[in-house]
Coordinates of C-alpha atoms and ligand atoms in Angstrom, one line a residue:
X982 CA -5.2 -27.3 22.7
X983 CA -4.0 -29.7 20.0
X984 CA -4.4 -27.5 16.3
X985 CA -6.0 -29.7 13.4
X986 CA -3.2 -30.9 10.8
X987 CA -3.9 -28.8 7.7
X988 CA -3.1 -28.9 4.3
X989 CA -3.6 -26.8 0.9
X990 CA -2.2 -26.3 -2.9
X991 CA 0.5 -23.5 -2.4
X992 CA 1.5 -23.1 -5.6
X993 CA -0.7 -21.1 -8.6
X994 CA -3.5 -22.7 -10.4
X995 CA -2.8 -23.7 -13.7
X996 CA 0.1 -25.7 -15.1
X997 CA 3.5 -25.3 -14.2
X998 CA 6.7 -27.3 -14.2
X999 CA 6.3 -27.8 -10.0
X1000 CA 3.3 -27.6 -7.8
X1001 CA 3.7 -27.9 -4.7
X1002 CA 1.7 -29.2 -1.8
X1003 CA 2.0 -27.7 2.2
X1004 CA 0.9 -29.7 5.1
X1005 CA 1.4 -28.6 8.6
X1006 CA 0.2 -29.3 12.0
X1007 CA 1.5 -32.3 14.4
X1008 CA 0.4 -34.9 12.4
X1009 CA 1.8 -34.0 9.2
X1010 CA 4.7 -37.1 9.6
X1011 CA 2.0 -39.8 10.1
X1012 CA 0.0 -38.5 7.2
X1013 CA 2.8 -38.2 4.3
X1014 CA 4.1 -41.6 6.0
X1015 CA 0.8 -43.2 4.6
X1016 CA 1.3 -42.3 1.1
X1017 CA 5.3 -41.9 1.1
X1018 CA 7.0 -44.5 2.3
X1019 CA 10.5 -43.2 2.3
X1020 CA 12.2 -41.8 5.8
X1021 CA 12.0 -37.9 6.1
X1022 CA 15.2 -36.5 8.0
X1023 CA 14.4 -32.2 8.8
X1024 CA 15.3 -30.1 6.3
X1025 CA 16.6 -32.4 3.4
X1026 CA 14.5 -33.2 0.1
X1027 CA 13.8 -36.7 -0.1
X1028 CA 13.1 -38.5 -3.3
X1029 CA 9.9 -41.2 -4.1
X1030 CA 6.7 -41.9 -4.8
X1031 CA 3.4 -40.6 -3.9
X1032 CA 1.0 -44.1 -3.6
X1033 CA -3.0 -44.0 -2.8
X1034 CA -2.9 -46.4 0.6
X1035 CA -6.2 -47.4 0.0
X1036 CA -5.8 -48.7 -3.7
X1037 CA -1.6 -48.9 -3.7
X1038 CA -2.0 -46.7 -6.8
X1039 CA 1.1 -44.7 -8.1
X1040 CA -0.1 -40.9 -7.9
X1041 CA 3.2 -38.9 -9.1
X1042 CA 7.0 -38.7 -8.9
X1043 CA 7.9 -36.5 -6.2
X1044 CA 10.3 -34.7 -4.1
X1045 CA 9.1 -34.1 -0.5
X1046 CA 10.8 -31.6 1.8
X1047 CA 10.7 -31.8 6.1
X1048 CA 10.9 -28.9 7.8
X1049 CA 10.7 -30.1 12.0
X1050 CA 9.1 -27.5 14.2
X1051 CA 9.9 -25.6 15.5
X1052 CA 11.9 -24.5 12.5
X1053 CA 9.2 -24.0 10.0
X1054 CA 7.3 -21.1 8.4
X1055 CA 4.4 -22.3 10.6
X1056 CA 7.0 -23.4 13.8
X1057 CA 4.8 -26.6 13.6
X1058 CA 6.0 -29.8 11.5
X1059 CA 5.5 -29.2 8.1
X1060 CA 6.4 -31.3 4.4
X1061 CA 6.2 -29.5 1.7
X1062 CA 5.6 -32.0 -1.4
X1063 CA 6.5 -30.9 -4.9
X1064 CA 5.1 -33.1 -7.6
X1065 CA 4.4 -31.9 -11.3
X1066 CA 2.6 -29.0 -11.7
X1067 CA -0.9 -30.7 -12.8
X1068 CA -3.9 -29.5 -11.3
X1069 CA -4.6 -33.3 -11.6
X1070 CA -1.6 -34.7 -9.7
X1071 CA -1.7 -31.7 -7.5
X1072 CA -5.5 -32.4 -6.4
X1073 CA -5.5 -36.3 -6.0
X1074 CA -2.4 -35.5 -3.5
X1075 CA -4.1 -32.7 -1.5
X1076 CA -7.2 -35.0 -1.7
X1077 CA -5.2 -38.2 -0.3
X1078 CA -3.4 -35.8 2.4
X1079 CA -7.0 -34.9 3.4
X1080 CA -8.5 -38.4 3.3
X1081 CA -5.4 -39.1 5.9
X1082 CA -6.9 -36.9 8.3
X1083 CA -5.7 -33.0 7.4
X1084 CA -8.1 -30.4 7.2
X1085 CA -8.2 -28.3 4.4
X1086 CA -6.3 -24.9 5.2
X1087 CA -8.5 -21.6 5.0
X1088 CA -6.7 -18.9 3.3
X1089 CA -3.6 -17.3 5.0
X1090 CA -3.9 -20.0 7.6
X1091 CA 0.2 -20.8 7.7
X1092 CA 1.0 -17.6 8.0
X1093 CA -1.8 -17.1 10.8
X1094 CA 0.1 -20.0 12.9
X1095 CA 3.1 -18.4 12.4
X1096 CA 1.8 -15.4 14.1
X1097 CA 0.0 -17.1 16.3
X1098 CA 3.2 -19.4 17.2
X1099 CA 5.6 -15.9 17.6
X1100 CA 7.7 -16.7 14.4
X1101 CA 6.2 -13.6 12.9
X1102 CA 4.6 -10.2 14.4
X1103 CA 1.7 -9.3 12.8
X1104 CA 2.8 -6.3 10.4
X1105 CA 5.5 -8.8 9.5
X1106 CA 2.7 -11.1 8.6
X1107 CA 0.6 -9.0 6.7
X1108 CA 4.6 -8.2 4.4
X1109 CA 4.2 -11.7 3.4
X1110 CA 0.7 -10.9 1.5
X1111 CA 2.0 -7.5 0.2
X1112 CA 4.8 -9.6 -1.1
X1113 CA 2.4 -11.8 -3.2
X1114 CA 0.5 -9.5 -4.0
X1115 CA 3.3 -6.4 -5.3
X1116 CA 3.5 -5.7 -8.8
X1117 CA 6.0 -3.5 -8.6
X1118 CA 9.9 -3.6 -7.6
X1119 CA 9.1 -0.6 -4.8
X1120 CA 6.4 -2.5 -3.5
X1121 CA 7.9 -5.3 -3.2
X1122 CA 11.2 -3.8 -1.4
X1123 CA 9.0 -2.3 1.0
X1124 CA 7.1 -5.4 1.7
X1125 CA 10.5 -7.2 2.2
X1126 CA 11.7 -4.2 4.7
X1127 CA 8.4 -4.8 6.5
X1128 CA 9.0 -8.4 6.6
X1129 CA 12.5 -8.6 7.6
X1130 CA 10.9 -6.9 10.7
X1131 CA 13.0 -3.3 10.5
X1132 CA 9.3 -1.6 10.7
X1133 CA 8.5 -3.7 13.5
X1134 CA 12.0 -3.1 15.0
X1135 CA 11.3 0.8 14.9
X1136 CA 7.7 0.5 16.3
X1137 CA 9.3 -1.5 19.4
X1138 CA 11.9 1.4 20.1
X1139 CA 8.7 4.0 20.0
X1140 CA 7.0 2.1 22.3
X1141 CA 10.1 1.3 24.4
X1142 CA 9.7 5.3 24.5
X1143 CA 6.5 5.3 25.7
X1144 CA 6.9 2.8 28.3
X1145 CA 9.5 4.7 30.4
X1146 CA 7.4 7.5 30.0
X1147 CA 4.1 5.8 31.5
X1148 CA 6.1 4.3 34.4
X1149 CA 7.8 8.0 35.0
X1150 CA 3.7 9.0 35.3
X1151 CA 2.3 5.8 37.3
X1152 CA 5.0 6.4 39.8
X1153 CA 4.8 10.0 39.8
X1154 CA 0.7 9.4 40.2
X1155 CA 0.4 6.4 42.8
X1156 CA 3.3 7.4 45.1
X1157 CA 3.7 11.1 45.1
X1158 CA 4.7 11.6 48.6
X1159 CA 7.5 8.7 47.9
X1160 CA 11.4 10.2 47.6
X1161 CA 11.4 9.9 44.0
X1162 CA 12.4 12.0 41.1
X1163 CA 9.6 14.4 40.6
X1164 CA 8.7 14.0 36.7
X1165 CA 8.8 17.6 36.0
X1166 CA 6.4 18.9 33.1
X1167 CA 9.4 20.0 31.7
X1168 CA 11.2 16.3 31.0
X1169 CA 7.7 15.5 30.1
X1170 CA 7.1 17.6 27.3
X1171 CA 10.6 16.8 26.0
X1172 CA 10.5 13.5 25.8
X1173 CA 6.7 13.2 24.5
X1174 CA 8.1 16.0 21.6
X1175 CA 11.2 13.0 20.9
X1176 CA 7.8 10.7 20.5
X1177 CA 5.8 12.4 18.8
X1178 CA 8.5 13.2 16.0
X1179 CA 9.6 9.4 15.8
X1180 CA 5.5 8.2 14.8
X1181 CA 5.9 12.1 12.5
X1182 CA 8.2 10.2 10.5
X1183 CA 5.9 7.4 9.6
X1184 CA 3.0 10.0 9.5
X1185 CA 4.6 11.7 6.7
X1186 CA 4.9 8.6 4.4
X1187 CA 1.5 7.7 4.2
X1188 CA 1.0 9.8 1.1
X1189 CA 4.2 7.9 -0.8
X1190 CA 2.5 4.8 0.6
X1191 CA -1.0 5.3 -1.0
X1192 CA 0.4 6.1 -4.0
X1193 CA 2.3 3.2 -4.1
X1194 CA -0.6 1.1 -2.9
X1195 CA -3.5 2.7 -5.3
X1196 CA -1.7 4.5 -7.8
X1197 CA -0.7 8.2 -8.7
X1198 CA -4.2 10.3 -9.4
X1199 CA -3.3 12.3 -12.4
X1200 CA -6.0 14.4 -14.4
X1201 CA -5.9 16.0 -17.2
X1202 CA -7.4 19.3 -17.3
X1203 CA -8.2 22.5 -19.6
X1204 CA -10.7 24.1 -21.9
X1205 CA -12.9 22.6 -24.7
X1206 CA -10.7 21.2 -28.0
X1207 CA -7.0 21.8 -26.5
X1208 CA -6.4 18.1 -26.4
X1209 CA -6.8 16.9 -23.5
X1210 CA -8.6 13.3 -24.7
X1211 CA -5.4 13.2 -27.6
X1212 CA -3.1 13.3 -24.7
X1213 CA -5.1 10.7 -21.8
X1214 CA -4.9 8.4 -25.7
X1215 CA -1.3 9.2 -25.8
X1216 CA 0.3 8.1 -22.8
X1217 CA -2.0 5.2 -22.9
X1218 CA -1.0 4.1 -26.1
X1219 CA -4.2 3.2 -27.3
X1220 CA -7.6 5.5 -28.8
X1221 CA -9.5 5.4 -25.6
X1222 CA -11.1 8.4 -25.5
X1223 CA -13.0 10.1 -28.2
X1224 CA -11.3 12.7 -29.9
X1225 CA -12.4 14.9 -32.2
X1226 CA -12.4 18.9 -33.9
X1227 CA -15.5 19.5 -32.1
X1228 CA -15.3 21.5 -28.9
X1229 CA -17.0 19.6 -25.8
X1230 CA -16.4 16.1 -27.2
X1231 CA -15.5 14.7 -23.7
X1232 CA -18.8 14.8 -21.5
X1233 CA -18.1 12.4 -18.9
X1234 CA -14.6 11.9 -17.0
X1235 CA -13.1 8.8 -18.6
X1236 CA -10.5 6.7 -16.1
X1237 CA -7.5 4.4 -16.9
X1238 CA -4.9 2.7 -15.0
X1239 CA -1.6 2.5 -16.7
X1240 CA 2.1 2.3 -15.3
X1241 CA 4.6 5.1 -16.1
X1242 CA 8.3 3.6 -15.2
X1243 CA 7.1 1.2 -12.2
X1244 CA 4.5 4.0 -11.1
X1245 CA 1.0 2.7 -11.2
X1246 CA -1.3 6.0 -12.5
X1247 CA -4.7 6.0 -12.6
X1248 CA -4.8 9.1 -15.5
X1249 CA -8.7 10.7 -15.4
X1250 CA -9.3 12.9 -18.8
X1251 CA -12.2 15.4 -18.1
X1252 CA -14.7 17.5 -19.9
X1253 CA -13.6 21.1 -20.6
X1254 CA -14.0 23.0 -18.1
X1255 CA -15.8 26.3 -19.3
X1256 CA -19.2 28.0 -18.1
X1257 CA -22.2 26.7 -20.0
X1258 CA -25.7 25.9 -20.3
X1259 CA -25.5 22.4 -21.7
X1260 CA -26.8 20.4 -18.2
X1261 CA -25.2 17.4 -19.3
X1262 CA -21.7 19.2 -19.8
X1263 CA -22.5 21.3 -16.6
X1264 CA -22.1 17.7 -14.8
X1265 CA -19.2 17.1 -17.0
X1266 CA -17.7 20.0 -15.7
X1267 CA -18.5 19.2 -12.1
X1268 CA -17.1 15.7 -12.3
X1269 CA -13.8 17.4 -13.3
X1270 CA -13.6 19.7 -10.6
X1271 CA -13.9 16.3 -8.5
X1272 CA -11.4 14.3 -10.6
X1273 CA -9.3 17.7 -9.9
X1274 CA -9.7 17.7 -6.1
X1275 CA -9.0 14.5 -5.9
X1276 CA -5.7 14.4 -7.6
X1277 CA -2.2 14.2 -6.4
X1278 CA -1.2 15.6 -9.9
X1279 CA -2.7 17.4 -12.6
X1280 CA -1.6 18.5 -16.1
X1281 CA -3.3 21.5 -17.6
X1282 CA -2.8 22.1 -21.0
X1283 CA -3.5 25.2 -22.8
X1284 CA -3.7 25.7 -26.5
X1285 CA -0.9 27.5 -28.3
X1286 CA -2.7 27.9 -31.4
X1287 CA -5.2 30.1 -29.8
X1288 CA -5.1 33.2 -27.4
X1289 CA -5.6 33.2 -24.0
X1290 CA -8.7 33.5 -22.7
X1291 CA -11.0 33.9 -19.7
X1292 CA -11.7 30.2 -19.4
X1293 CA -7.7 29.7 -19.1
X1294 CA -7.6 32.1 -16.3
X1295 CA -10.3 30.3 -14.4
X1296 CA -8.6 27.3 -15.0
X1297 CA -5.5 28.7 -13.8
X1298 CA -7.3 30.4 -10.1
X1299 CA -8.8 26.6 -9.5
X1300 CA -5.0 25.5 -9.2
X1301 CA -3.6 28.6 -7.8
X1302 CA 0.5 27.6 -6.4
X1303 CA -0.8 23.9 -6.6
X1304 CA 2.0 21.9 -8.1
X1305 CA 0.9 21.1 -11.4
X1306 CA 2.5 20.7 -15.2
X1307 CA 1.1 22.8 -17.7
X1308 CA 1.8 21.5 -21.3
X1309 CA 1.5 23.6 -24.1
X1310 CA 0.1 22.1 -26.9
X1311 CA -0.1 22.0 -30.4
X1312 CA 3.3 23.7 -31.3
X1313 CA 2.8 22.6 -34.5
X1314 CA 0.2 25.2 -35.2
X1315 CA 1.1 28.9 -35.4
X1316 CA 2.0 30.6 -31.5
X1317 CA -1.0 33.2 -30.5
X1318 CA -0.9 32.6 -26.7
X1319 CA 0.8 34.5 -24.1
X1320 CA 3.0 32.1 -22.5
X1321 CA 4.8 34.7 -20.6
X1322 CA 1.5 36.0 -18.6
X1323 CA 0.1 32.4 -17.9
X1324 CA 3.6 31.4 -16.4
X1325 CA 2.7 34.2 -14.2
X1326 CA -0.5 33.0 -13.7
X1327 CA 0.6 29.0 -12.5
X1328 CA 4.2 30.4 -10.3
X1329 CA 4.6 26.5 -9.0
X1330 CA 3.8 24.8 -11.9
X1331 CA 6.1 22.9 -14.9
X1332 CA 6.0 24.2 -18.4
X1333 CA 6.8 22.0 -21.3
X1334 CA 6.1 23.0 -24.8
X1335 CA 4.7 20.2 -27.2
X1336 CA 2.7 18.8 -29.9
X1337 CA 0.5 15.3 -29.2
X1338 CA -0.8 14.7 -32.8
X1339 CA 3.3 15.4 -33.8
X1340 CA 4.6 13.4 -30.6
X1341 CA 6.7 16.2 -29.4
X1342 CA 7.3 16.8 -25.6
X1343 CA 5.3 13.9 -24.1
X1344 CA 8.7 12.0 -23.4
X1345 CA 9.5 14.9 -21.6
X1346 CA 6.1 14.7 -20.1
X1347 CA 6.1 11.8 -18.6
X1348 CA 10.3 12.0 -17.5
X1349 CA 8.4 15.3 -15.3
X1350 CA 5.9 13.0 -13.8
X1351 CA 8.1 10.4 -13.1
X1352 CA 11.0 13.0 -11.4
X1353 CA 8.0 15.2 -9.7
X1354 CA 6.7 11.4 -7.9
X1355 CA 10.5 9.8 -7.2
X1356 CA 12.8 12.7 -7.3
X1357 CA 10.5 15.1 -5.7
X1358 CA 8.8 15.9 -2.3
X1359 CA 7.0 12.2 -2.8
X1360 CA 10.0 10.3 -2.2
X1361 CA 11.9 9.4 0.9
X1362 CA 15.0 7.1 0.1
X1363 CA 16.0 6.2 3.4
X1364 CA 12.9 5.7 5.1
X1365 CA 10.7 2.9 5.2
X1366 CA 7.3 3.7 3.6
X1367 CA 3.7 3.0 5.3
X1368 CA 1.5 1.3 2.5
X1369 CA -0.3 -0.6 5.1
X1370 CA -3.8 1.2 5.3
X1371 CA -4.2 -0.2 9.1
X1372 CA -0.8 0.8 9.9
X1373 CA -1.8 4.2 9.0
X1374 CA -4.5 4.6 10.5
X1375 CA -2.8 3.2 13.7
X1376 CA 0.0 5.8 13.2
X1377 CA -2.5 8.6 13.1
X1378 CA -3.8 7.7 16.0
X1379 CA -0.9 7.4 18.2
X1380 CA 0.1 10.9 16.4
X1381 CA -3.4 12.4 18.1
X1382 CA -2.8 11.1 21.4
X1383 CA 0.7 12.3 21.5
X1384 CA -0.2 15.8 20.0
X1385 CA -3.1 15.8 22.8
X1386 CA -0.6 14.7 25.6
X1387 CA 1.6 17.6 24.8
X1388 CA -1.1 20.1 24.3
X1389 CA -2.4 18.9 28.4
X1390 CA 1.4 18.6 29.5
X1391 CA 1.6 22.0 28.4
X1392 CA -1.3 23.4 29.8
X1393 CA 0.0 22.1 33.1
X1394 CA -3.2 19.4 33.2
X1395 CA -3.2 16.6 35.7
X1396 CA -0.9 13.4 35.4
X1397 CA -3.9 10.8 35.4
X1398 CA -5.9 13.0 32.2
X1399 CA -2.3 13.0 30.5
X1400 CA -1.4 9.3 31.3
X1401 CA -5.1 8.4 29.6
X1402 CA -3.7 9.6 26.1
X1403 CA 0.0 8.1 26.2
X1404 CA -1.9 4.9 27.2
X1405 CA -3.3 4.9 24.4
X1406 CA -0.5 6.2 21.4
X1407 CA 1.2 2.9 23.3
X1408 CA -2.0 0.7 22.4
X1409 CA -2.3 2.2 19.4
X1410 CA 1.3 1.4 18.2
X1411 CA 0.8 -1.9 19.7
X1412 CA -2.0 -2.9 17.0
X1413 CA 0.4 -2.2 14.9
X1414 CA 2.8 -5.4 15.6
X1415 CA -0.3 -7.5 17.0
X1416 CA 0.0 -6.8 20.5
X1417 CA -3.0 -7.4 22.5
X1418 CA -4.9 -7.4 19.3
X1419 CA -8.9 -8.3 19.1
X1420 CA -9.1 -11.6 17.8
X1421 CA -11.4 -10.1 14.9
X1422 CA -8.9 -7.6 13.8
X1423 CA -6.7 -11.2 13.3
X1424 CA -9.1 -12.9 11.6
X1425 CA -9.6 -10.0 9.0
X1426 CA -5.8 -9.4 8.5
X1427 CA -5.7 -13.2 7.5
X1428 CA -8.6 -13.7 5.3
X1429 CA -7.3 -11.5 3.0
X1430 CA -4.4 -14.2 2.2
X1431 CA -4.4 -16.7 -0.9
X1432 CA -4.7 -20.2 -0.3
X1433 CA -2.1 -22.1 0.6
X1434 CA 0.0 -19.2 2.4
Ligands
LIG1612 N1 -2.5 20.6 -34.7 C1 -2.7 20.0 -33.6 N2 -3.9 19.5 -33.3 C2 -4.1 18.8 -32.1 C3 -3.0 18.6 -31.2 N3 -3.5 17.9 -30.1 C4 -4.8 17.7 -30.4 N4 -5.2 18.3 -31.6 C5 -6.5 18.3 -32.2 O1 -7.4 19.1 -31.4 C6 -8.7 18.6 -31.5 C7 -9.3 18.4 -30.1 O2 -8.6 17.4 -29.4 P1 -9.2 16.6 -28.2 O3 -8.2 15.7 -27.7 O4 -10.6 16.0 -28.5 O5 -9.4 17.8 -27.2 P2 -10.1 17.8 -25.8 O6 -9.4 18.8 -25.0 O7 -10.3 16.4 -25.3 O8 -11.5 18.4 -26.1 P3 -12.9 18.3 -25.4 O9 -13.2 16.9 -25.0 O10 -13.9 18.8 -26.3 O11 -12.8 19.2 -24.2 C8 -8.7 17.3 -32.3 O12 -9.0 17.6 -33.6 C9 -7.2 16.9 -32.2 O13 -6.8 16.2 -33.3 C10 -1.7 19.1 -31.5 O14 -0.7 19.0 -30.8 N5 -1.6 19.8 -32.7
LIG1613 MG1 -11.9 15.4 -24.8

């Protein structure tokens, strides 16, 4: 089938010293040859003039690049035309490319033909949008890993796995009365553990990946008045949340995005959380538990200024040996509380003593946040992190099947029930790099690109 020529803007809206202009397909020649009139050789810039062929008008100085398939980011011809970076010279181009018979490209369309032409697989694919998109230097790493194809290169070696495996089983199903090495449940069971631990590996990253993705959950927690909305304003950098002397000033939880060293944070301050009457605050108080639940960190802070009291201690029971930093506030004011027995209280969690009005300890603060999410049992240097939401899922699944292969194998269950679930850890994986993928799964991957990509 012969694929419609298609163009698109590929640089960013607004002005800029280049834009440039992308046209692929296989009549991408004939169409710049219309309005360019200098020879192309592959992969050289060429220098000219872009002219309307209908009214011989000059449209812009240019410098137009050839790239000959198949060695192209689509593998199809493409010219890639930089003229100034005005929306106006940029659109009469596109517009005179299109009135030469390209289509206009739908988002993510390039990068769709490359997939669909083999240059990329499709996790490598979907790199190229979390490279656009990353906003941080870890993000963007992993999206370059990704797209360099050493995830994809690791998936292929699983599944390599899984194929000798499943022809081990086929055999050992359709021809058992052939002389052939009897697959022993034994071997089996060995080699689906070696599996399984492989897709583990992934499995275990998908936590460092959603953080990366969506940000680290932090919320702030603790009794009425011990400054909980001081500290959320704090780290922010800015009076967000109300603060005041009056206990219960914080009714609703308040959230904020902010980046601590590279880490995004999405910090959540909450309403005290003490038994009351108050319906309003009871919600308050609900909402926190929620914000608390939900959170891969929190900071309690207790009040230095004041004894300890039974609304600490239920505080301290809701986080139990969570991981958690307890800041001591106000260490300005004169010391009444017991630090000694809440330490016993909170046996996994970070003490640090401080003041927010004096800005004492909450360098320290956020130096523990940023150790406890890079330093800690978050990060894993050497290993390539999932951020990819459908790679995780994928990865899950093949982690079920395998776990449900092994659980059979062990129970001595037949071949065929066994062979059922490796099948599909093996499909599953597949997704992953866009083998026998649904058409519709392509389509959404792709339509989550920006124009012009
Ligand atoms: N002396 C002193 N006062 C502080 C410190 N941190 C906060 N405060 C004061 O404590 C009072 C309560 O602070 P908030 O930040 O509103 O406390 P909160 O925990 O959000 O209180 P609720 O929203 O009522 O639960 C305010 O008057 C703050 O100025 C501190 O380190 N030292
Ligand atoms: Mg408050």
């Amino acid at each position: 089938m012969r694929e419609d020529t298609i163009a698109a803007i590929s640089t960013a809206y607004g002005e800029g010293g280049i834009g440039v202009i992308r046209i692929s397909g296989e009549d991408t020649l004939d169409i710049v040859g219309k309005i360019f009139s200098h020879e192309l050789e592959p992969r050289k810039m060429t220098y000219g003039h872009i002219r309307d062929n209908v009214t011989g008008d000059l449209v812009d100085e240019v410098m137009v690049c050839y790239f000959k398939a198949p060695a192209s980011y689509t593998a199809e011809d493409v010219c890639e035309i930089q003229c100034h970076g005005s929306l106006i010279s940029l659109k009469k181009i596109l517009s005179l490319v299109i009135s030469n018979g390209a289509r206009l490209a739908e988002p993510g369309e390039f990068t769709k033909r490359a997939f669909m032409n083999g240059r990329l697989d499709l996790s490598q694919a979907e790199a190229v949008m979390d490279l656009i998109r990353a906003k941080t230097d870890r993000n963007f790493e992993t999206a370059l890993d990704q797209l360099e194809g050493g995830f994809s290169s690791k998936i292929i070696s699983i599944r390599q796995k899984l194929v000798d495996v499943l022809v081990d089983l086929t055999v050992n199903i359709d021809y058992p009365d052939e002389d052939i090495e009897e697959m022993t449940y034994d071997k089996l069971i060995t080699s689906l553990y070696e599996i399984r631990k492989d897709v583990d590996k992934f499995v275990k990253t998908l936590d460092t990946g959603r953080i990366m993705r969506e940000g680290l959950r932090i919320s702030i927690i603790g009794k009425p008045n011990v400054g909980k909305s001081s500290l959320m304003n704090a780290l922010l950098k800015e009076s967000r949340a109300i603060v005041t002397a009056i206990p219960g000033t914080t009714r609703d939880t308040i959230e904020e995005d902010l980046s601590l060293g590279g880490i995004p944070v999405i910090l959540t301050d909450t309403a005290g959380i003490h038994e009351t009457e108050d319906l309003v605050e009871k919600i308050g108080i609900e909402k926190s538990k929620e914000a608390f639940n939900r959170s891969d960190l929190v900071i309690f802070i207790a009040d230095l200024s004041r004894e300890l009291d039974t609304e600490d201690e239920e505080i301290a029971k809701v986080i139990g040996s969570r991981k958690a930093i307890c800041l001591l506030n106000k260490s300005d004011l004169e010391h009444k509380l017991d630090t000694e027995y809440l330490k016993r209280l909170l046996p996994s969690a970070i003490f640090i003593e401080g003041s927010v009005t004096e800005d004492q300890g909450i360098g320290e603060l956020e130096d523990t946040i940023k150790e406890m999410v890079l330093g800690g049992d978050v990060k894993q240097q050497d290993s390539f992190v999932v951020t990819n939401v459908r790679h995780g899922a994928l990865l899950r699944e093949a982690e079920n099947s395998l776990k449900d292969a092994i659980d059979m194998a062990e129970n001595g269950e037949a071949l065929e029930l066994l062979e059922i679930d490796v099948n599909n850890a093996y499909r599953a994986l597949g997704l992953i790099i866009g083998e026998e993928v649904e058409e519709d799964i392509i389509n959404e991957v792709f339509s989550r690109f920006c124009l012009g990509k």
